Amino acid sequence: MVTSSMHVVATAGHVDHGKSSLVAALTGIDPDRWPEEKARGLTIDLGFAHRTLPSGRQVSFVDVPGHVRFLRTMVAGVGAVDACLLVVAATEGWKPQSEEHLRILDLLGIRGGMVVITKAGAAGADRVATVAANVPARLAGTILEGAPVVVADSVTGAGLGDVVATLDALTGTLPTAPDMGRSRLWVDRSFPIRGAGTVVTGTLAGGSVAIGDELVAHGPTAARLRGRSLRVRGVQVHGADRPRVGPGHRAAINLAGVEHRDLHRGDVLTRPGRWWVTRRFDATLQVLAALDHPVSTRGAFTVHLGSGDQAARLRILRAGRGASGGSTLEPGEGGLVRIEVGAAVPLVPGDRYVLLEHGRAEVVGGGEVLDVDPILAPSRARPDRSVERVVAERGWVDATVLTLLTGVVVAPDLADRWVVDPAARTAAADELRAAVRGAGGAGLDVAGLDERHRALLAELPEVTVESGLARPTGPGTADEPWLRALEQAGWSPPPLAELSVDRTALRAALQRGRVVDAGGVHFAASAVDAAARVVAGLLAEHGGVTVAQVRDALGSSRRYVLALLAHFDASGVTRRRGDLRIGGPRLPGPA
Ligand SMILES: Nc1nc2c(ncn2[C@@H]2O[C@H](COP(=O)(O)OP(=O)(O)OP(=O)(O)O)[C@@H](O)[C@H]2O)c(=O)[nH]1
Ligand SMILES: [Mg+2]
């Protein structure tokens, strides 16, 4: 059985402070996999290890390099994790990458973490106490504010029990990764396995992956695979075969029909059709207070999303102090930005990114994705995470698309499909009512409307759709006594003078299509429609009918029948051929 209680924890901290040694001491697995790493005693690439905690919860470690030259790799490693282990060596204390890594974890909004003071055995007790005492102040105002600080030594093993217990308590407070049926795996490795094709690894989020699933690839190097469906041939968690793997797990996925070179770190696998895949997004940007220069749109940037980075173009939509459309953000300032990258990736509001100055590998800031499909010009865009804004900007949105755009499942409010902004709905309803009124008694041909208006029309109480034609119902018409009397009189209507109808009411009823003026004789529309069906029935039998035949069938007088037939000839229900009527192009089905 797959245990779902698993958490992914990344290391962080200055070079040589003992991150890899700590992971190895905790798991028995050396995360430094490469000969060069072992030879140089330096982590160059991401390393992976795992263990079971006393509670039974599983923990996967992603071990990152501390050297500033490998900052890109560090950011890639922490892009999808739940929590962090910030490592500070007692021998050296807080150093530049202690600070920089903490800032990165903070920008990414990592949910929890702890600090381990390592190399305690190599420093005097006073020194250890001083370093440990200084840490909380460094954490103030970050996601690690108030985090536990544990002292240990990976070589002697002192304090490791405390580290495990604290980590166990910490993972107990982390939420279990939700399964929303929207699997996304940012690839951190892709390699060939003899006889089995390609294996990719990464931290799975949003949903599960099972053998036989079809996945699609996105990202900078997955371009060649665009549109191709990749079948999952095998799944492993921590080296053991599984039928499926749930969200929040480190997973190794064996894919059929793909070269390992077609996928790299920074590419992404998703369930097809469940993600909005975009090159452009609006986001918050918080500029680091420690930056020694403002962030300008003229700069060249690298944006880190998930396990990948891409060259990015930046536009400032709004600076924090309210100045709109400025071209710089000062250190410590927050604002709204539009970011454009070269290769489309699957994003959802709430995703985090880190912004680096291109070339310098200097972290500038980062933030939260707010809009994965910005449609307003930068001068008008005011992105936030509200679903209402997305709907308001579009007016009408397909509910499925809205879920992709927002990550929120929204019930459609029209025709099981559309979510409609209230203002857009009112405007469209007004437009429709005007069009129906304009069409008058003839009615508005519903087939000529687009799908949205058709759906809305069906919901307007003041419009009645009959035989594909929309006519105004109008409030209260059914209760007008003269109209009721006319309807009850059927094919022998009394003269209007007898019904005391005023001209306005008559005009309205004609316009709404409730009454038909057949050459000066006024019939209820329902009687005219019924007569047309009776005539159609006769024609189905005889092919052509005389006035006398129609009169007998309707049981009405010749005067009314002549008026009706003249109206039918004029409206195309019938055609006159000498003494006979034959079917016209608008002949309805028989009664
Ligand atoms: N005495 C002592 N030595 C340690 C401890 N932790 C690490 N070391 C030593 O410090 C050196 C660096 O340790 P690593 O674990 O490679 O440090 P790192 O933080 O992973 O380094 P990078 O990944 O390159 O940033 C090695 O020689 C370790 O043996 C410790 O707790 N006590
Ligand atoms: Mg290391």
XYZ file of C-alpha atoms and ligand atoms in Angstrom:
624
model
C 0.000 0.000 0.000
C 1.146 3.516 -0.718
C 1.311 5.537 2.455
C 0.122 9.039 1.650
C 1.770 10.671 4.636
C 4.936 11.804 3.047
C 6.681 15.120 3.028
C 9.484 16.499 0.947
C 12.088 18.506 2.808
C 14.918 20.446 1.210
C 18.208 21.401 2.815
C 19.478 24.971 2.619
C 22.481 26.858 3.887
C 25.983 28.124 3.200
C 28.590 26.039 1.383
C 30.358 23.393 3.474
C 28.099 23.901 6.504
C 27.231 20.202 6.613
C 23.934 19.818 4.685
C 24.885 16.634 2.852
C 26.546 15.149 5.923
C 23.375 15.779 7.932
C 21.162 14.114 5.290
C 23.558 11.148 5.140
C 23.595 10.858 8.945
C 19.785 10.975 9.095
C 19.106 8.522 6.269
C 22.191 6.389 5.718
C 22.107 7.550 2.087
C 24.879 9.807 0.759
C 23.094 12.451 -1.330
C 26.313 13.384 -3.137
C 25.938 10.926 -6.020
C 28.625 12.066 -8.444
C 32.334 11.110 -8.317
C 33.226 14.777 -8.772
C 31.184 15.710 -5.707
C 32.904 13.078 -3.631
C 36.340 14.079 -4.947
C 35.786 17.787 -4.229
C 33.738 17.361 -1.050
C 31.234 19.735 -2.582
C 27.642 19.323 -3.647
C 27.237 20.302 -7.301
C 23.912 18.735 -8.226
C 20.713 17.965 -6.337
C 20.870 14.874 -4.135
C 18.060 12.675 -2.873
C 17.536 10.500 0.208
C 14.674 9.326 2.404
C 13.731 7.726 5.716
C 10.781 6.825 7.882
C 10.251 8.952 11.002
C 9.248 7.459 14.395
C 5.614 8.454 13.728
C 5.613 6.337 10.569
C 5.588 9.418 8.372
C 7.958 9.298 5.465
C 10.330 12.076 4.641
C 12.130 12.645 1.350
C 15.133 14.921 1.328
C 16.257 17.080 -1.544
C 19.824 18.106 -0.775
C 20.933 21.317 -2.457
C 24.377 22.804 -3.085
C 25.456 25.703 -0.889
C 28.064 27.235 -3.175
C 26.905 30.525 -4.640
C 27.935 29.368 -8.109
C 25.227 26.686 -7.960
C 22.424 28.997 -6.877
C 20.316 28.031 -9.911
C 20.449 24.399 -8.825
C 19.586 25.355 -5.266
C 16.447 27.215 -6.405
C 15.453 24.310 -8.667
C 15.748 21.954 -5.690
C 13.491 23.896 -3.354
C 10.839 24.777 -5.961
C 8.293 22.114 -5.031
C 9.076 21.075 -1.457
C 6.933 21.236 1.709
C 9.521 22.214 4.287
C 13.182 23.038 4.775
C 16.135 22.206 6.966
C 18.288 25.318 7.171
C 21.801 24.283 8.155
C 24.193 26.658 9.924
C 27.662 25.435 10.969
C 28.580 26.362 14.527
C 32.151 26.851 13.353
C 31.280 29.646 10.915
C 27.900 30.947 12.008
C 25.494 32.861 9.772
C 27.048 33.448 6.302
C 25.917 35.041 3.001
C 24.191 31.930 1.591
C 22.522 31.258 4.963
C 20.848 34.596 4.363
C 20.293 34.227 0.609
C 18.832 30.710 0.895
C 16.515 31.872 3.671
C 15.304 34.714 1.410
C 14.659 32.263 -1.420
C 12.691 29.912 0.857
C 10.733 32.913 2.060
C 9.921 34.119 -1.475
C 8.772 30.603 -2.366
C 6.465 30.561 0.652
C 7.783 27.206 1.907
C 5.295 26.089 4.544
C 7.532 25.125 7.419
C 11.030 24.379 8.534
C 13.665 24.147 11.197
C 17.253 25.188 11.728
C 20.048 22.756 12.551
C 23.290 24.095 14.005
C 25.824 21.522 12.745
C 29.475 20.818 13.517
C 28.703 21.380 17.204
C 31.544 19.002 18.145
C 34.059 21.096 16.191
C 33.208 24.331 18.007
C 33.390 25.247 21.673
C 30.203 25.172 23.736
C 30.195 28.993 24.029
C 30.542 29.386 20.310
C 27.656 26.946 19.689
C 25.498 28.836 22.167
C 26.282 32.219 20.549
C 25.552 30.987 17.015
C 22.304 29.344 18.128
C 21.259 32.433 20.071
C 21.755 34.689 17.059
C 19.651 32.623 14.687
C 16.108 33.647 15.800
C 16.793 37.308 14.999
C 17.817 36.304 11.465
C 14.571 34.402 11.018
C 12.344 37.261 12.182
C 9.855 38.355 9.551
C 10.414 35.285 7.358
C 8.523 32.008 6.958
C 10.974 30.543 9.491
C 10.174 33.072 12.222
C 9.931 31.141 15.504
C 11.128 27.902 13.880
C 12.847 25.353 16.154
C 16.641 25.541 16.352
C 18.381 22.248 17.136
C 22.091 21.702 17.812
C 23.725 18.545 16.398
C 26.874 16.978 15.036
C 26.664 14.681 12.028
C 30.091 13.125 12.650
C 29.668 12.223 16.331
C 25.901 11.735 16.061
C 25.245 14.061 18.987
C 21.829 15.761 18.809
C 20.645 13.733 15.788
C 17.847 12.221 17.906
C 16.623 15.769 18.579
C 16.753 16.574 14.882
C 14.643 13.506 14.061
C 12.114 14.234 16.823
C 11.802 17.882 15.803
C 11.439 16.945 12.134
C 8.778 14.409 13.049
C 6.806 17.027 14.992
C 7.251 19.501 12.141
C 5.980 17.122 9.444
C 3.010 16.391 11.709
C 1.934 20.017 11.398
C 2.185 20.093 7.589
C -0.988 19.580 5.591
C -1.194 16.424 3.488
C -0.877 17.280 -0.193
C -4.385 17.488 -1.662
C -5.428 15.354 -4.637
C -7.292 17.655 -7.008
C -7.014 15.432 -10.056
C -4.512 17.888 -11.509
C -1.180 16.111 -11.383
C 1.899 18.181 -12.100
C 5.462 16.989 -11.781
C 8.345 19.406 -12.279
C 11.134 17.245 -13.634
C 14.436 17.373 -11.774
C 16.144 14.425 -13.460
C 15.691 12.472 -16.692
C 17.833 9.436 -17.419
C 17.783 6.228 -19.431
C 17.278 2.821 -17.852
C 18.600 -0.099 -19.860
C 15.693 -1.919 -21.469
C 13.082 0.325 -19.856
C 13.376 3.604 -21.756
C 13.279 6.861 -19.859
C 12.829 7.599 -16.189
C 12.079 11.068 -14.871
C 12.024 12.055 -11.220
C 10.414 14.943 -9.427
C 8.075 15.986 -6.650
C 4.504 15.179 -7.627
C 1.757 17.642 -6.696
C -1.931 18.191 -7.363
C -2.901 14.615 -8.146
C -1.678 11.079 -8.591
C 0.072 9.194 -11.389
C -0.625 5.529 -12.092
C 0.741 2.925 -14.481
C -1.075 3.270 -17.805
C -1.797 7.009 -17.373
C -1.146 9.321 -20.272
C 0.863 12.455 -19.480
C 1.906 15.464 -21.537
C 5.183 17.365 -21.308
C 5.735 21.132 -21.318
C 8.701 23.409 -20.803
C 11.876 24.660 -22.422
C 13.268 21.366 -23.715
C 10.020 19.412 -23.995
C 9.024 21.418 -27.079
C 9.697 18.454 -29.364
C 7.163 16.416 -27.442
C 4.388 18.990 -27.792
C 1.018 17.379 -28.281
C 2.399 13.890 -27.719
C 0.861 11.694 -25.122
C 3.424 9.862 -22.954
C 2.316 6.622 -21.385
C 3.379 5.787 -17.832
C 5.002 2.357 -17.921
C 6.140 2.195 -14.334
C 6.134 4.144 -11.074
C 8.633 4.009 -8.228
C 8.681 5.654 -4.842
C 11.999 5.508 -2.982
C 13.208 2.749 -5.289
C 10.184 0.444 -4.834
C 7.693 -0.337 -7.633
C 4.172 0.981 -7.096
C 0.998 0.831 -9.156
C 0.460 4.517 -8.472
C 1.903 7.456 -6.566
C -0.092 10.167 -4.805
C 0.543 13.913 -4.530
C 3.267 15.158 -2.182
C 5.606 12.296 -3.066
C 8.962 12.113 -4.710
C 8.309 9.923 -7.708
C 10.302 8.177 -10.415
C 8.200 7.683 -13.521
C 9.120 5.342 -16.354
C 7.780 6.736 -19.630
C 7.235 4.836 -22.851
C 8.150 6.213 -26.243
C 10.346 9.121 -25.231
C 14.095 9.753 -25.348
C 15.572 10.773 -22.013
C 17.247 13.673 -23.843
C 13.842 15.118 -24.736
C 13.171 15.947 -21.082
C 15.315 17.938 -18.674
C 15.185 19.625 -15.315
C 12.694 22.490 -15.615
C 10.319 20.624 -17.908
C 6.950 19.594 -16.518
C 4.642 16.610 -16.856
C 0.908 17.038 -16.338
C -2.353 15.249 -16.877
C -3.573 16.399 -20.312
C -6.209 19.132 -20.387
C -6.035 19.920 -16.676
C -3.686 22.885 -16.784
C -3.490 26.313 -18.319
C -0.177 26.348 -20.147
C 1.212 29.840 -20.595
C 4.205 31.979 -21.486
C 2.825 35.072 -19.811
C 1.523 35.736 -16.333
C 0.815 38.579 -13.916
C 2.230 38.309 -10.415
C 3.220 40.115 -7.270
C 6.888 41.019 -7.023
C 8.550 41.643 -3.680
C 12.002 43.127 -4.148
C 14.541 42.065 -1.518
C 15.296 44.856 0.951
C 18.989 43.994 0.869
C 19.289 44.590 -2.883
C 21.650 47.476 -3.568
C 19.856 48.818 -6.650
C 16.297 49.246 -7.901
C 14.702 46.669 -10.194
C 14.190 48.184 -13.599
C 12.242 46.823 -16.566
C 15.385 47.459 -18.608
C 17.175 44.678 -16.744
C 17.605 41.136 -18.043
C 16.073 38.558 -15.746
C 15.837 34.866 -15.089
C 12.635 33.581 -13.550
C 12.570 30.310 -11.580
C 9.322 28.366 -11.707
C 9.159 24.900 -10.211
C 12.386 23.055 -11.025
C 13.260 25.291 -13.958
C 14.499 28.697 -14.953
C 13.993 30.737 -18.073
C 15.054 34.104 -19.414
C 12.202 36.500 -18.687
C 10.890 39.907 -19.705
C 9.495 42.030 -16.940
C 6.904 44.807 -17.009
C 5.908 46.723 -13.936
C 2.127 47.094 -13.767
C 2.028 48.923 -10.475
C 4.567 49.887 -7.868
C 3.751 49.354 -4.205
C 3.321 53.026 -3.381
C 0.525 53.339 -5.862
C 2.453 54.893 -8.749
C 1.061 53.158 -11.782
C 3.119 52.146 -14.778
C 6.475 53.149 -13.295
C 9.588 51.514 -14.620
C 11.369 50.699 -11.358
C 10.779 49.039 -8.020
C 13.004 50.068 -5.111
C 14.689 47.579 -2.740
C 12.110 46.414 -0.188
C 9.243 47.562 -2.381
C 6.423 45.342 -3.586
C 4.391 45.703 -6.741
C 2.536 44.000 -9.544
C 4.367 42.785 -12.627
C 3.766 41.025 -15.928
C 6.344 38.350 -16.763
C 6.923 36.728 -20.121
C 9.092 33.635 -20.624
C 10.171 31.813 -23.774
C 8.575 28.411 -23.245
C 5.036 27.834 -22.028
C 4.630 26.060 -18.693
C 1.534 24.936 -16.747
C 0.781 27.509 -14.046
C -2.021 28.318 -11.629
C -2.567 31.348 -9.369
C -0.728 30.788 -6.103
C 2.382 29.360 -7.760
C 5.560 31.076 -6.560
C 8.559 32.213 -8.492
C 12.000 33.647 -7.797
C 13.487 36.398 -9.925
C 17.225 36.588 -10.534
C 19.260 39.176 -12.324
C 20.346 37.449 -15.503
C 24.031 36.621 -15.640
C 24.806 37.856 -12.116
C 22.923 35.020 -10.402
C 21.726 37.516 -7.845
C 18.310 37.045 -6.315
C 16.305 40.190 -6.897
C 12.978 39.125 -5.431
C 10.022 36.960 -6.185
C 6.351 36.564 -5.680
C 3.097 34.843 -6.344
C 1.419 34.164 -9.678
C -1.937 35.978 -9.801
C -3.147 35.649 -13.383
C -2.059 32.903 -15.782
C -3.804 34.430 -18.792
C -3.692 38.217 -18.530
C -5.974 39.728 -21.157
C -5.938 43.398 -20.212
C -3.304 45.834 -21.444
C -0.603 46.478 -18.824
C -1.947 49.985 -18.225
C -5.350 48.571 -17.210
C -4.385 45.274 -15.580
C -4.994 45.101 -11.807
C -4.380 41.422 -11.117
C -5.430 39.725 -7.901
C -6.422 36.148 -7.098
C -10.175 36.642 -7.128
C -12.273 34.463 -9.415
C -14.712 37.382 -9.839
C -12.019 39.505 -11.472
C -11.237 36.795 -14.016
C -14.964 36.533 -14.836
C -15.467 40.311 -14.915
C -12.583 40.829 -17.356
C -14.032 38.244 -19.737
C -17.783 38.686 -19.209
C -18.524 35.100 -20.175
C -16.237 32.167 -19.307
C -16.643 28.463 -19.859
C -16.638 26.965 -16.328
C -14.004 24.371 -17.292
C -11.694 27.082 -18.591
C -12.327 29.142 -15.451
C -11.150 26.233 -13.305
C -7.942 26.025 -15.347
C -7.427 29.775 -14.999
C -8.049 29.940 -11.249
C -7.518 26.446 -9.834
C -10.967 26.803 -8.256
C -13.907 24.619 -9.258
C -16.755 26.989 -10.099
C -20.328 25.815 -10.807
C -21.648 27.229 -14.102
C -24.582 29.615 -13.763
C -25.940 29.284 -17.291
C -26.688 26.272 -19.469
C -24.384 23.990 -17.410
C -21.480 25.682 -19.070
C -21.082 29.421 -18.623
C -20.045 31.531 -15.697
C -21.280 35.047 -16.453
C -20.286 38.346 -14.924
C -23.434 40.067 -13.557
C -22.835 43.254 -15.574
C -22.223 41.307 -18.791
C -25.344 39.270 -18.141
C -27.483 42.377 -17.662
C -26.066 43.977 -20.814
C -26.659 40.833 -22.892
C -30.202 40.464 -21.522
C -30.976 44.113 -22.406
C -29.586 43.560 -25.901
C -31.679 40.435 -26.339
C -34.888 42.078 -25.129
C -34.318 44.936 -27.563
C -33.696 42.509 -30.416
C -36.844 40.534 -29.576
C -38.894 43.741 -29.362
C -37.403 44.889 -32.666
C -38.419 41.666 -34.375
C -42.058 42.321 -33.366
C -44.795 39.822 -34.078
C -42.687 37.959 -36.621
C -40.452 36.844 -33.758
C -36.655 36.687 -33.494
C -35.099 33.656 -35.162
C -33.326 31.902 -32.290
C -31.148 29.888 -34.685
C -29.455 33.140 -35.714
C -28.220 33.830 -32.166
C -24.903 32.656 -30.790
C -24.830 29.877 -28.226
C -24.476 32.210 -25.233
C -27.421 34.392 -26.189
C -29.552 31.333 -26.896
C -28.806 30.043 -23.400
C -29.605 33.398 -21.833
C -32.809 33.817 -23.867
C -34.167 30.596 -22.412
C -33.859 32.183 -18.956
C -35.623 35.471 -19.687
C -39.178 35.325 -18.320
C -40.266 38.198 -20.540
C -39.449 36.274 -23.699
C -41.280 33.190 -24.923
C -39.648 30.893 -27.454
C -41.998 28.917 -29.661
C -41.097 27.012 -32.818
C -37.637 28.576 -32.851
C -38.986 32.141 -32.647
C -38.596 34.422 -29.655
C -41.397 36.863 -28.865
C -41.992 39.104 -25.860
C -44.202 37.529 -23.223
C -44.643 40.747 -21.324
C -45.773 40.766 -17.729
C -49.476 40.227 -17.150
C -50.547 39.639 -20.760
C -52.103 36.296 -19.978
C -54.387 37.997 -17.509
C -55.786 40.568 -19.889
C -59.464 39.519 -20.151
C -59.968 40.579 -23.784
C -56.986 38.483 -24.836
C -58.296 35.503 -22.933
C -61.690 35.941 -24.572
C -60.057 36.159 -28.004
C -58.085 32.996 -27.311
C -61.177 31.156 -26.158
C -63.114 32.244 -29.259
C -60.628 30.357 -31.454
C -61.521 30.435 -35.171
C -64.642 32.603 -34.724
C -63.330 35.686 -32.944
C -65.728 38.444 -31.938
C -65.064 41.909 -33.400
C -62.554 43.814 -31.238
C -65.108 46.544 -30.592
C -67.095 44.012 -28.561
C -64.088 43.233 -26.402
C -63.333 46.843 -25.407
C -59.637 46.679 -26.217
C -57.697 49.923 -26.227
C -55.312 50.653 -29.094
C -52.166 50.484 -26.987
C -52.985 47.052 -25.610
C -53.817 45.818 -29.099
C -50.565 47.175 -30.531
C -48.587 45.549 -27.730
C -50.331 42.197 -28.252
C -49.691 42.352 -32.018
C -46.055 43.219 -31.395
C -45.631 40.421 -28.916
C -47.151 38.039 -31.427
C -50.113 37.124 -29.247
C -52.663 38.459 -31.766
C -52.603 38.166 -35.569
C -54.227 40.728 -37.859
C -55.485 38.655 -40.804
C -56.682 41.293 -43.253
C -58.615 43.227 -40.595
C -59.873 40.149 -38.719
C -58.057 39.691 -35.409
C -57.349 36.152 -34.227
C -55.476 34.901 -31.188
C -52.052 33.688 -32.399
C -52.756 30.322 -30.778
C -55.871 29.927 -32.985
C -53.889 30.796 -36.128
C -51.178 28.270 -35.246
C -53.782 25.589 -34.557
C -55.562 26.331 -37.866
C -52.257 25.998 -39.726
C -51.762 22.544 -38.237
C -55.292 21.510 -39.182
C -54.667 22.680 -42.774
C -51.398 20.761 -42.760
C -53.301 17.641 -41.695
C -55.757 18.070 -44.581
C -52.931 18.628 -47.037
C -51.145 15.509 -45.860
C -54.295 13.607 -46.825
C -55.395 15.387 -49.987
C -52.442 17.268 -51.445
C -54.698 20.284 -52.164
C -57.745 21.633 -50.282
C -60.660 23.949 -51.014
C -62.046 26.722 -48.806
C -65.096 24.537 -48.116
C -62.931 21.650 -46.891
C -61.055 23.953 -44.528
C -64.299 25.528 -43.293
C -65.734 22.092 -42.496
C -62.583 20.994 -40.735
C -62.448 24.155 -38.609
C -66.197 24.379 -38.042
C -65.999 28.094 -38.649
C -67.689 30.479 -41.059
C -66.492 31.219 -44.602
C -65.593 34.832 -43.742
C -63.075 33.755 -41.078
C -61.698 30.922 -43.182
C -61.053 33.252 -46.121
C -59.206 35.653 -43.810
C -57.115 32.825 -42.372
C -56.243 31.348 -45.775
C -55.269 34.747 -47.164
C -52.994 35.161 -44.131
C -51.524 31.670 -44.717
C -50.895 32.441 -48.419
C -49.147 35.670 -47.453
C -47.022 34.083 -44.745
C -46.002 31.028 -46.813
C -47.979 28.412 -44.893
C -49.986 27.743 -48.055
C -49.930 28.665 -51.771
C -52.981 29.312 -53.871
C -53.429 27.243 -57.047
C -56.773 28.264 -58.599
C -59.478 27.054 -56.225
C -57.056 24.932 -54.218
C -54.512 25.590 -51.464
C -51.344 23.560 -51.502
C -48.521 23.441 -48.902
C -46.148 26.434 -48.720
C -42.545 26.641 -47.446
C -43.720 27.468 -43.885
C -46.306 24.710 -43.601
C -46.029 23.273 -40.046
C -46.320 19.596 -39.151
C -49.912 18.301 -39.094
C -51.932 18.446 -35.856
N 32.917 17.675 12.777
C 31.943 17.798 11.921
N 32.212 17.883 10.618
C 31.168 17.983 9.761
C 29.839 17.981 10.209
N 29.027 18.114 9.142
C 29.824 18.163 8.051
N 31.119 18.083 8.415
C 32.246 18.154 7.509
O 32.179 19.366 6.776
C 32.538 19.164 5.426
C 31.421 19.636 4.524
O 30.261 18.900 4.763
P 29.114 18.717 3.702
O 28.058 17.930 4.351
O 29.641 18.260 2.410
O 28.654 20.231 3.577
P 27.567 20.774 2.617
O 26.818 21.812 3.360
O 26.752 19.671 2.074
O 28.386 21.463 1.458
P 27.875 21.938 0.044
O 26.808 20.976 -0.336
O 28.987 21.929 -0.890
O 27.284 23.283 0.255
C 32.854 17.657 5.291
O 34.215 17.486 5.351
C 32.157 17.053 6.480
O 32.791 15.899 6.928
C 29.601 17.893 11.604
O 28.449 17.922 12.082
N 30.687 17.800 12.433
Mg 26.329 19.230 0.187
